[in-house]
PDB file of C-alpha atoms and ligand atoms in Angstrom:
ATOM      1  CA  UNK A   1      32.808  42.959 141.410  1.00 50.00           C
ATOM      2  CA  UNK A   2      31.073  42.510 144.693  1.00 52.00           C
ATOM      3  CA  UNK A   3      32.727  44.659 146.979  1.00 54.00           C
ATOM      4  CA  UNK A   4      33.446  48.122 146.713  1.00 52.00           C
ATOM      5  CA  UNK A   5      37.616  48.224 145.106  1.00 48.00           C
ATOM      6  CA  UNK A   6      37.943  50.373 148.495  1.00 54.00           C
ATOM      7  CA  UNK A   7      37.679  47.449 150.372  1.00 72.00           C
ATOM      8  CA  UNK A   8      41.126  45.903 149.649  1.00 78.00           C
ATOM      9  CA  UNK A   9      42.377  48.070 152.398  1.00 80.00           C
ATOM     10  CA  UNK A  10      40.483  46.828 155.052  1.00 84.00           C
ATOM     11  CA  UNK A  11      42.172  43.628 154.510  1.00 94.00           C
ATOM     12  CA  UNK A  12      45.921  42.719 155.929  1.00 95.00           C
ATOM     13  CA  UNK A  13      47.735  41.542 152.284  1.00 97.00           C
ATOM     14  CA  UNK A  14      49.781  38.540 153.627  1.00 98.00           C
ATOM     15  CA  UNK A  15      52.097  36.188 152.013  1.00 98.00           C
ATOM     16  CA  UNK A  16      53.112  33.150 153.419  1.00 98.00           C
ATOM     17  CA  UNK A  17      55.785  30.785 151.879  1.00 98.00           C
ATOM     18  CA  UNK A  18      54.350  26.931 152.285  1.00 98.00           C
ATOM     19  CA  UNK A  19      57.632  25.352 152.249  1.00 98.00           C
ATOM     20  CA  UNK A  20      56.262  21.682 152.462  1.00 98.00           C
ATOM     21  CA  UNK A  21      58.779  18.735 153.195  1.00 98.00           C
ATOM     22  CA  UNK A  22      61.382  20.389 152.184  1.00 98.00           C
ATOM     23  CA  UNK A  23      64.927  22.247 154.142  1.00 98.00           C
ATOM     24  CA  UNK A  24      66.309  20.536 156.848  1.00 98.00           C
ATOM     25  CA  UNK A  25      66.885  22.151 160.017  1.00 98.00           C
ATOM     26  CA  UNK A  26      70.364  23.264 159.369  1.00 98.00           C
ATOM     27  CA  UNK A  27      69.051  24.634 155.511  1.00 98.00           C
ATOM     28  CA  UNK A  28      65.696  26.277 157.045  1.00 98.00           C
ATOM     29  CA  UNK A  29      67.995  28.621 159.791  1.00 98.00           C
ATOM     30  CA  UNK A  30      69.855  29.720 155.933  1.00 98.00           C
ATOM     31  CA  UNK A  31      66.677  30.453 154.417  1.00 98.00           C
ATOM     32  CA  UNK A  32      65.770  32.187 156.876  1.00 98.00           C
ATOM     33  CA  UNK A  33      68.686  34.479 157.583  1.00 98.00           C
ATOM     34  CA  UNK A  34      68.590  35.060 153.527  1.00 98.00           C
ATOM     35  CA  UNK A  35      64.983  36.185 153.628  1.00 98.00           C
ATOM     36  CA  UNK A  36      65.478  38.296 156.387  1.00 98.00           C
ATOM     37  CA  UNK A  37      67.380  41.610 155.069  1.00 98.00           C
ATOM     38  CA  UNK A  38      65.216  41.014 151.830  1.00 98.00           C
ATOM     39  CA  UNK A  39      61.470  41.116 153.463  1.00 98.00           C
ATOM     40  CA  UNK A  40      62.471  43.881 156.432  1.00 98.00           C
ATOM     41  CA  UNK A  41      60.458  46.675 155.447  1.00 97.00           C
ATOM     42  CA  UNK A  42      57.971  44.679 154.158  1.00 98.00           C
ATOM     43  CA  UNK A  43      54.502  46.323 153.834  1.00 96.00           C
ATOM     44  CA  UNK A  44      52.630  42.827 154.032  1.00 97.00           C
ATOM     45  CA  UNK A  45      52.676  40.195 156.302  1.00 98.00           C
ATOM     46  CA  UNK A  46      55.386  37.650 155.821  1.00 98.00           C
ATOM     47  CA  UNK A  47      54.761  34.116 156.982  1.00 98.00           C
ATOM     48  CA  UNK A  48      56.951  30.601 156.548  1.00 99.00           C
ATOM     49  CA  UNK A  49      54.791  27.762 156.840  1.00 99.00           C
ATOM     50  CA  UNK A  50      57.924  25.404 158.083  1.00 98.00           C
ATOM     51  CA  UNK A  51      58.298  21.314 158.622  1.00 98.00           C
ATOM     52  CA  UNK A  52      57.306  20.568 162.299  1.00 98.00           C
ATOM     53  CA  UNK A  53      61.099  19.701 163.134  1.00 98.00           C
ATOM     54  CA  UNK A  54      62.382  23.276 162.018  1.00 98.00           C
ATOM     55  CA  UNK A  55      59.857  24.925 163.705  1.00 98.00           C
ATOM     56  CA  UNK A  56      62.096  25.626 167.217  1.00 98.00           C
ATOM     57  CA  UNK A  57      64.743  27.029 164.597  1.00 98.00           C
ATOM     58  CA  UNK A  58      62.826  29.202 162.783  1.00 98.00           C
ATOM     59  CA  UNK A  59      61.367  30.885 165.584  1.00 98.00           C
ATOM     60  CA  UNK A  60      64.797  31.433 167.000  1.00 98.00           C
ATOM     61  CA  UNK A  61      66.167  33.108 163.375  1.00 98.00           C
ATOM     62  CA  UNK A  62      62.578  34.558 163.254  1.00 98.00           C
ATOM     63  CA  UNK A  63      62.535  36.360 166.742  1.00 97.00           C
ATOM     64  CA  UNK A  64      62.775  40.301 166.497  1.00 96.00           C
ATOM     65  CA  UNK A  65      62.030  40.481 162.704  1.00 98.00           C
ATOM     66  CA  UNK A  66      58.927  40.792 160.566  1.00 97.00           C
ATOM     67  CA  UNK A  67      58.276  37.074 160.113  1.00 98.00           C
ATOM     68  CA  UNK A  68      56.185  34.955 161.392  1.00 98.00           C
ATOM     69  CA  UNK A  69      56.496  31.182 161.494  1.00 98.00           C
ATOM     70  CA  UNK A  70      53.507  28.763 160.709  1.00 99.00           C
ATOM     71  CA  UNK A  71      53.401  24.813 160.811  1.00 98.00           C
ATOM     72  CA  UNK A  72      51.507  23.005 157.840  1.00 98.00           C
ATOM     73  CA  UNK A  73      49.081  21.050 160.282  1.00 98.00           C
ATOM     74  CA  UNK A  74      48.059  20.200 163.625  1.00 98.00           C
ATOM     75  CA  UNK A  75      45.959  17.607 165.095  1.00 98.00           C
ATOM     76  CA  UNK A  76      41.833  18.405 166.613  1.00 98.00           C
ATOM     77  CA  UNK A  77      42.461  16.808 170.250  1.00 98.00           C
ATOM     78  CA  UNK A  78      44.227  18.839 173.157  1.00 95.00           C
ATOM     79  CA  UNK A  79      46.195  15.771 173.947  1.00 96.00           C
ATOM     80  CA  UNK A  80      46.050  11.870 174.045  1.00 97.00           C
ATOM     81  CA  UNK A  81      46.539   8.649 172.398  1.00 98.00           C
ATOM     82  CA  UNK A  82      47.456  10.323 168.646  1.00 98.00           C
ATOM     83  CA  UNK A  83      50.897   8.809 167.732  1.00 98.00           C
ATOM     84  CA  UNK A  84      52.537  10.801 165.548  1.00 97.00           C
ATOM     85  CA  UNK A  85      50.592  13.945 165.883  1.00 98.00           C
ATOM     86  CA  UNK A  86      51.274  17.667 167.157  1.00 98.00           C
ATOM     87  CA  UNK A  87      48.233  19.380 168.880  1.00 98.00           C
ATOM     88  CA  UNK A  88      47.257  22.932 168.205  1.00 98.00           C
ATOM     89  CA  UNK A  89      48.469  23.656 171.802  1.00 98.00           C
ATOM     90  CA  UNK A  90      51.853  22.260 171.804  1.00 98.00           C
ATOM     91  CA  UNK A  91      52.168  24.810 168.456  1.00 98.00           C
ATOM     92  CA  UNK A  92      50.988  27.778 170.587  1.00 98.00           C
ATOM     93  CA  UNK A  93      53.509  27.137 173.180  1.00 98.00           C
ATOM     94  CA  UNK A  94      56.767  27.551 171.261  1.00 98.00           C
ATOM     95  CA  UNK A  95      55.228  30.760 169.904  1.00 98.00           C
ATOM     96  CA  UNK A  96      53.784  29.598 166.299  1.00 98.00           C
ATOM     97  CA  UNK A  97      51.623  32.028 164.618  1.00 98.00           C
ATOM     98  CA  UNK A  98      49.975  30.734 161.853  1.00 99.00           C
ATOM     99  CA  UNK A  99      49.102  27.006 160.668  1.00 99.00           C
ATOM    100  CA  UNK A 100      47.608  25.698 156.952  1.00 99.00           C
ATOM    101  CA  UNK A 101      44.951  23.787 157.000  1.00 98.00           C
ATOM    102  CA  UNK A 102      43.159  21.540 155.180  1.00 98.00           C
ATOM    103  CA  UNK A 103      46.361  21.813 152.063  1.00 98.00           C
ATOM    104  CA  UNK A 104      45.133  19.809 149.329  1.00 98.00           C
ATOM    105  CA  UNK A 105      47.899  17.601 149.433  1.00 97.00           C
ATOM    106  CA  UNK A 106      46.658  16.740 153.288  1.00 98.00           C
ATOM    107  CA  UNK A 107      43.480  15.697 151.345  1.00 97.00           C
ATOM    108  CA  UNK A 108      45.065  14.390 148.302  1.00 96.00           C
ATOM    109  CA  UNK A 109      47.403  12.101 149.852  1.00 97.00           C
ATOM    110  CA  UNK A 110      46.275  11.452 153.715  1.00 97.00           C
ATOM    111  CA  UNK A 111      42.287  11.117 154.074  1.00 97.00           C
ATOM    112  CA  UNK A 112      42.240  14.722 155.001  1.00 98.00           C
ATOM    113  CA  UNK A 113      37.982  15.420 154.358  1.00 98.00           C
ATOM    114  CA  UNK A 114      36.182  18.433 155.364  1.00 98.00           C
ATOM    115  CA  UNK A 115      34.586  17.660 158.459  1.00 98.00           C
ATOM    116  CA  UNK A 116      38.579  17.129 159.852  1.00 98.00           C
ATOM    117  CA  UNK A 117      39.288  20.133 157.959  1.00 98.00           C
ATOM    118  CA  UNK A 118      36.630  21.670 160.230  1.00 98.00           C
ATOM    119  CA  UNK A 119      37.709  20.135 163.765  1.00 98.00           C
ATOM    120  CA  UNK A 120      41.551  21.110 162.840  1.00 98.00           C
ATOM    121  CA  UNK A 121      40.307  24.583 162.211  1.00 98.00           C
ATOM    122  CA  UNK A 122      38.330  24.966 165.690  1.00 98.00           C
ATOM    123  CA  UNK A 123      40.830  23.360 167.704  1.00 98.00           C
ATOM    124  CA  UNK A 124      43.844  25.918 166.120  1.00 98.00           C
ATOM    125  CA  UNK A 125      41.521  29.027 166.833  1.00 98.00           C
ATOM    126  CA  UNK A 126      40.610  27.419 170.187  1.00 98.00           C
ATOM    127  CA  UNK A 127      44.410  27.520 171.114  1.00 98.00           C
ATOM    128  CA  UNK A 128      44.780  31.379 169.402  1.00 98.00           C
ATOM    129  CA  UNK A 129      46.268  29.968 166.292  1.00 98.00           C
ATOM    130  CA  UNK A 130      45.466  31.909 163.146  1.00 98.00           C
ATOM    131  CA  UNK A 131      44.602  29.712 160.410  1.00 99.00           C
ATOM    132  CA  UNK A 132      44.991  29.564 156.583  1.00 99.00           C
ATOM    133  CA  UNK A 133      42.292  27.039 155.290  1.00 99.00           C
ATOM    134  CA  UNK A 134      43.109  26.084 152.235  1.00 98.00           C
ATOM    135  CA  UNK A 135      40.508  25.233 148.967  1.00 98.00           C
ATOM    136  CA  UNK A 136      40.204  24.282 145.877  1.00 98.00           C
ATOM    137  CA  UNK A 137      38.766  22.628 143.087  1.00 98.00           C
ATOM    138  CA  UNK A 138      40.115  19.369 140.851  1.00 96.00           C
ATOM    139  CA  UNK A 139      40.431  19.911 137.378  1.00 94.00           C
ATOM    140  CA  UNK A 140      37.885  17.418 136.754  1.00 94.00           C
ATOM    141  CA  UNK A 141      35.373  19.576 138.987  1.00 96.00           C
ATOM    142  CA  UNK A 142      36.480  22.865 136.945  1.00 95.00           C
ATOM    143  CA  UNK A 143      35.712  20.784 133.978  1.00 93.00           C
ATOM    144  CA  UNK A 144      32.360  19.966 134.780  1.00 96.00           C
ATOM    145  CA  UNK A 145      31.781  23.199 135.586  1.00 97.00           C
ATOM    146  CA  UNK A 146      31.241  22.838 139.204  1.00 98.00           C
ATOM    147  CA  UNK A 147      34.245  25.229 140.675  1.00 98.00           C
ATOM    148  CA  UNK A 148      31.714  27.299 142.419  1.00 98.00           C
ATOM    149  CA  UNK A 149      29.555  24.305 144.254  1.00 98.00           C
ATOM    150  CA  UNK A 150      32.996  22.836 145.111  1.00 98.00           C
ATOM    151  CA  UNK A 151      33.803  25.720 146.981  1.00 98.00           C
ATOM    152  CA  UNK A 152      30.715  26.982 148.579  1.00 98.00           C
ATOM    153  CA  UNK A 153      30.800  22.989 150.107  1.00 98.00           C
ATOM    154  CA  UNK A 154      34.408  23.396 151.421  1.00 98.00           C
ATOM    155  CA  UNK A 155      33.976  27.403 152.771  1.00 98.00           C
ATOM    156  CA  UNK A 156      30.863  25.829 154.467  1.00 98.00           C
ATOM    157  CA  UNK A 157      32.222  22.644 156.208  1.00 98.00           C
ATOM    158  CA  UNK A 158      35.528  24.012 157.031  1.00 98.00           C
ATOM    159  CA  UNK A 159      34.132  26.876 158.823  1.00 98.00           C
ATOM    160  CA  UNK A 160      31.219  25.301 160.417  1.00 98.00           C
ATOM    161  CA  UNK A 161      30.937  26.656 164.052  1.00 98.00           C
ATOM    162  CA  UNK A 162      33.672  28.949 163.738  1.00 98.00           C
ATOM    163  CA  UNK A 163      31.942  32.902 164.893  1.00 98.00           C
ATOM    164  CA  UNK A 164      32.264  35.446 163.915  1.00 98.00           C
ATOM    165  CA  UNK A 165      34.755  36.971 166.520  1.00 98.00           C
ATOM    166  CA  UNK A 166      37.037  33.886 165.537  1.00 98.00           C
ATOM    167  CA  UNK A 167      36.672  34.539 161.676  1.00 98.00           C
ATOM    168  CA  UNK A 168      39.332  37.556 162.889  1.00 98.00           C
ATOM    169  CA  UNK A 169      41.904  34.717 162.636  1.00 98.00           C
ATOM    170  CA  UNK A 170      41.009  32.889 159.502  1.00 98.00           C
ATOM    171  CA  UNK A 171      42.806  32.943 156.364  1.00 98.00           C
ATOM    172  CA  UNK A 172      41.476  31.586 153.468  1.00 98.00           C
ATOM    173  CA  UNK A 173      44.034  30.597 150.915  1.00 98.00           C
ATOM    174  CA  UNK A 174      41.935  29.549 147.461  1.00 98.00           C
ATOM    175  CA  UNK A 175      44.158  26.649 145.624  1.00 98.00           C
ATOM    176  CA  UNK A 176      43.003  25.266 142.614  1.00 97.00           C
ATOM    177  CA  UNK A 177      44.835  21.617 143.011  1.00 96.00           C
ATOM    178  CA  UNK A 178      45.452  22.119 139.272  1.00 95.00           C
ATOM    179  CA  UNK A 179      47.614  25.041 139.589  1.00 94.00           C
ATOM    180  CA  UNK A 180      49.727  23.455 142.273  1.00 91.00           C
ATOM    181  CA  UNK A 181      53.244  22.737 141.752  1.00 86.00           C
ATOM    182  CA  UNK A 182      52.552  22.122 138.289  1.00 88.00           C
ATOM    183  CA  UNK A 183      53.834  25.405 136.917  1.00 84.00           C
ATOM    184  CA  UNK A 184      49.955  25.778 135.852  1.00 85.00           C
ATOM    185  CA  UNK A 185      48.803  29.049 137.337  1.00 87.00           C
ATOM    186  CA  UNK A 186      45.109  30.661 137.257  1.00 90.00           C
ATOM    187  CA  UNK A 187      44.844  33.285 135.248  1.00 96.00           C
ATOM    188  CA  UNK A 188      44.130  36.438 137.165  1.00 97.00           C
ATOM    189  CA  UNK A 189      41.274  36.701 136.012  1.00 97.00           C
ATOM    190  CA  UNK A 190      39.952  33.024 137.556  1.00 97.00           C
ATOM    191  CA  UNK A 191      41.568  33.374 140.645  1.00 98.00           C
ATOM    192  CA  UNK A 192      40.078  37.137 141.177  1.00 97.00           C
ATOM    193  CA  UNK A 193      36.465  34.913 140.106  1.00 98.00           C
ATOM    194  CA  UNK A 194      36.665  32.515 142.544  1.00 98.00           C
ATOM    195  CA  UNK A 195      38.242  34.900 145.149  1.00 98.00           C
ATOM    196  CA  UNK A 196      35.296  37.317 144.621  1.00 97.00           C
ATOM    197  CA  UNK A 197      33.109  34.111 145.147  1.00 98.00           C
ATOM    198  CA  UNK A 198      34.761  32.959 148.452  1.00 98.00           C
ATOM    199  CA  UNK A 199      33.871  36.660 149.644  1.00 97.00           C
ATOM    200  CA  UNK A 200      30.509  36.131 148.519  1.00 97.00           C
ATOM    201  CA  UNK A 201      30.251  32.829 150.408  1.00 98.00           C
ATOM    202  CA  UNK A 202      31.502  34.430 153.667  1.00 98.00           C
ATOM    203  CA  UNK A 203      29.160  37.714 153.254  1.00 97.00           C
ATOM    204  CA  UNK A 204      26.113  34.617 153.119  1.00 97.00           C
ATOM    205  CA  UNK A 205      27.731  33.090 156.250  1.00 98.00           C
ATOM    206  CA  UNK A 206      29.296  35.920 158.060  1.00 98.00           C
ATOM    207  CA  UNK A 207      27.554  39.828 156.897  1.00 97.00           C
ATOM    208  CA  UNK A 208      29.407  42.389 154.624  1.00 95.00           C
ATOM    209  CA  UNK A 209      31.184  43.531 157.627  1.00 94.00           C
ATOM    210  CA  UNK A 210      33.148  40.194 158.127  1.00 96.00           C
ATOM    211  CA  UNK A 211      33.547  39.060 154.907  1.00 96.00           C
ATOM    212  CA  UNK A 212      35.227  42.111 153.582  1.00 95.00           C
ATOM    213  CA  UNK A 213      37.897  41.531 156.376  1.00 96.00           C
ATOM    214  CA  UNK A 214      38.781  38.230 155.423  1.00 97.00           C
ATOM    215  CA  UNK A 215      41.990  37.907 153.873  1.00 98.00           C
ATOM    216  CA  UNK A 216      42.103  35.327 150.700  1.00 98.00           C
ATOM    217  CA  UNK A 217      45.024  34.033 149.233  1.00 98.00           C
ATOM    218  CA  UNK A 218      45.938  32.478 145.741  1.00 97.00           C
ATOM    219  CA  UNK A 219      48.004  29.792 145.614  1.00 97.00           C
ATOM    220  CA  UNK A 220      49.006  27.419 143.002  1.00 96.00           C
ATOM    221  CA  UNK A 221      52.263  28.138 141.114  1.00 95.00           C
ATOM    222  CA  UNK A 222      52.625  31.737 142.014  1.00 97.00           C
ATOM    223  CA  UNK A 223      55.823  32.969 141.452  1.00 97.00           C
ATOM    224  CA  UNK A 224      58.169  36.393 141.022  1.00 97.00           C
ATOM    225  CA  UNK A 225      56.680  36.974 137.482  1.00 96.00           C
ATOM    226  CA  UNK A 226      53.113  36.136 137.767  1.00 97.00           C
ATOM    227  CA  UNK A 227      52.414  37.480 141.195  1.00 98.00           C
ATOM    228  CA  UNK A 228      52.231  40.822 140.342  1.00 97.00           C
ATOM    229  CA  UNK A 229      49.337  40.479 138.133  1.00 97.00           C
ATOM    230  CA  UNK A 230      47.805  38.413 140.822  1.00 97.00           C
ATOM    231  CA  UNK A 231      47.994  40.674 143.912  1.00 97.00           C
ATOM    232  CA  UNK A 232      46.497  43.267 141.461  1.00 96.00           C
ATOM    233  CA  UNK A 233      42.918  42.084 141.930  1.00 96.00           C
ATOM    234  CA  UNK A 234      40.414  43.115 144.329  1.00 94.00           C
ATOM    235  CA  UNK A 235      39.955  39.980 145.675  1.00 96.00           C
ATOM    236  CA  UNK A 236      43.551  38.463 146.130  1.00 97.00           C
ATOM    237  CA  UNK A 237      44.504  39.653 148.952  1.00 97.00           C
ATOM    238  CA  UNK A 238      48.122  37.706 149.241  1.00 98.00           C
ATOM    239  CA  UNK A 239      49.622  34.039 148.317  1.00 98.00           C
ATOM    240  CA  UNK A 240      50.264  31.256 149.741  1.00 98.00           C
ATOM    241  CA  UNK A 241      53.605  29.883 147.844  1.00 98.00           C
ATOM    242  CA  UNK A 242      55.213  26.382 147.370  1.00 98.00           C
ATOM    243  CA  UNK A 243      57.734  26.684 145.064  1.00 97.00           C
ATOM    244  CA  UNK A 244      58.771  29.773 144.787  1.00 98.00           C
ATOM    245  CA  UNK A 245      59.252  29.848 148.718  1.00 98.00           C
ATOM    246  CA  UNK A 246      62.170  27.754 148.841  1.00 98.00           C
ATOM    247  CA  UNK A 247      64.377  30.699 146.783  1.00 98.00           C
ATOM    248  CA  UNK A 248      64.542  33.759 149.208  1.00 98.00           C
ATOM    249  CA  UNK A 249      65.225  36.486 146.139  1.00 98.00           C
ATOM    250  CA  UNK A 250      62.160  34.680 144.470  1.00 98.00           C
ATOM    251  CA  UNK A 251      59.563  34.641 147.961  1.00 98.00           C
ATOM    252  CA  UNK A 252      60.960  38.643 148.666  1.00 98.00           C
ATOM    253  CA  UNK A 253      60.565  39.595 144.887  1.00 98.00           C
ATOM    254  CA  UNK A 254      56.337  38.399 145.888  1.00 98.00           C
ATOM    255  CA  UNK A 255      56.742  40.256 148.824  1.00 98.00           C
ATOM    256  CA  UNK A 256      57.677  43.282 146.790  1.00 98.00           C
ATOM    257  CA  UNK A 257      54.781  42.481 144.596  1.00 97.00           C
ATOM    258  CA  UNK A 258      51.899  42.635 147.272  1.00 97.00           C
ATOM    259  CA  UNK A 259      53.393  45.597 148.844  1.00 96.00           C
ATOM    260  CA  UNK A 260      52.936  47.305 145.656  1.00 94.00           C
ATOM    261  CA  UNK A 261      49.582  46.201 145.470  1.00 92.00           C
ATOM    262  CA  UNK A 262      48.238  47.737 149.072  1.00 85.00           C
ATOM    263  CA  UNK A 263      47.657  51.463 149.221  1.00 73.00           C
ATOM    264  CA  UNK A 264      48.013  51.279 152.861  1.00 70.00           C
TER     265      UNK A 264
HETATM  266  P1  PGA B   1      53.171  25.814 144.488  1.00 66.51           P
HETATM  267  O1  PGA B   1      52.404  25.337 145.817  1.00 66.51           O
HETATM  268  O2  PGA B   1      53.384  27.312 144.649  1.00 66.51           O
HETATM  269  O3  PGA B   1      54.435  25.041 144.459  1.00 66.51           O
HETATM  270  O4  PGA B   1      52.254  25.525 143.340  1.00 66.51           O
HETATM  271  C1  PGA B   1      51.425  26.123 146.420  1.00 66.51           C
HETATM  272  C2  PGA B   1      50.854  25.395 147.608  1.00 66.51           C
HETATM  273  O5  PGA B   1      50.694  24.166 147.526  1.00 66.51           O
HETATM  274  O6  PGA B   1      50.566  26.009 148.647  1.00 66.51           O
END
């Protein structure tokens, strides 16, 4: 272990439900008033990472309660020629808290790299967005044996430039893109590994003090009857949840799950 076990309780457990493309806006406002009486007393922080269409909605059915409402992306420029984008600002303004970045399906599937990863991330803090970065390794990388290089690369590029004032408002969800949505989960044991490592990365970037701070998520098939285990190590410090996010009972019973998990 790298850090003192005391340290989990410096960190803010959070879990944030990464709904994807998926509800409409009509279905999101039902999720949402479902979740609700489930996650009030929450201990943790409760976050839906909603499509950019039910994002007015949510904050409406959100306002007054526990939850806070994220977007899945935003664009690096303040404003311009970008059809089809949503800037950082424009997400600040109709009171978004969180946004993911860098989601491995943004690099999968639409040329996402790390250097965008990186100007995504500065623009969101530069408009007082906090920010789950999201990494990961392939299979193929695991495989090879290469998991820790993988990361180190991504924690390095996607936080380029960021300080460590801003690092306040960084989340770092780790996702192995082999766990995710395939029912596949890490063990405990490999997620609390590579969590431990992330920490490790960010005490080399950022000192003890800041890196023991930083809250890191699992993510990749984490559901009602493997979170538990999970949220028990040192390291995992919340989830970030596809799947399971969609089903209110399921998202609340990980809520329940990370609040017994944090002594605070
Ligand atoms: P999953 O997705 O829980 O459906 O595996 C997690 C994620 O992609 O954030």
């Amino acid at each position: 272990m790298l850090l003192d076990a005391l340290t989990r309780d410096m960190r803010k457990t959070i879990i944030a439900g990464n709904w994807k493309m998926n509800k409409t806006p009509a279905e999101a406002t039902a999720l949402l008033e479902e979740l609700k009486p489930l996650v009030a007393d929450a201990k943790s922080e409760v976050v839906a990472c909603v499509p950019f269409v039910d994002l007015g909605i949510a904050i409406e059915a959100a306002r007054d309660t526990n939850i806070k409402i994220g977007a899945q992306n935003c664009h690096w420029e303040e404003s311009g020629a970008y059809t089809g984008e949503i800037s950082a600002a424009m997400l600040k303004d109709i009171g978004v808290d969180y946004v993911v970045i860098g989601h491995s399906e943004r690099r999968q599937y639409f040329g996402e790299t790390d250097e965008t990863v990186n100007k995504r991330v500065k623009a969101a803090l530069a408009a007082g967005l906090k920010v789950i970065v999201c990494v990961g390794e392939l299979l193929w990388e695991r495989e090879c044996n290469i998991t820790n290089e993988v990361i180190a690369r991504q924690i390095k590029l996607d936080l380029w430039d960021v300080t460590p004032e801003e690092m306040k408002n960084i989340v770092i969800a780790y996702e192995p893109v082999w766990a995710i949505g395939t029912g596949k989960t890490a063990t405990a044991e490999q997620a609390e590994e590579v969590c431990d490592f992330i920490r490790m990365c960010l005490k080399t970037l950022y000192g003890l003090e800041v890196a023991s701070a930083v809250t890191i998520q699992y993510g990749g098939s984490m559901n009602d009857q493997n979170a538990a285990e999970l949220l028990a190590k040192t390291n995992v410090d919340g989830g970030l949840i596809g799947g399971a996010s969609l089903v209110a009972e399921k998202f609340a019973a990980i809520v329940k799950a990370a609040d017994a998990s944090t002594t605070y």
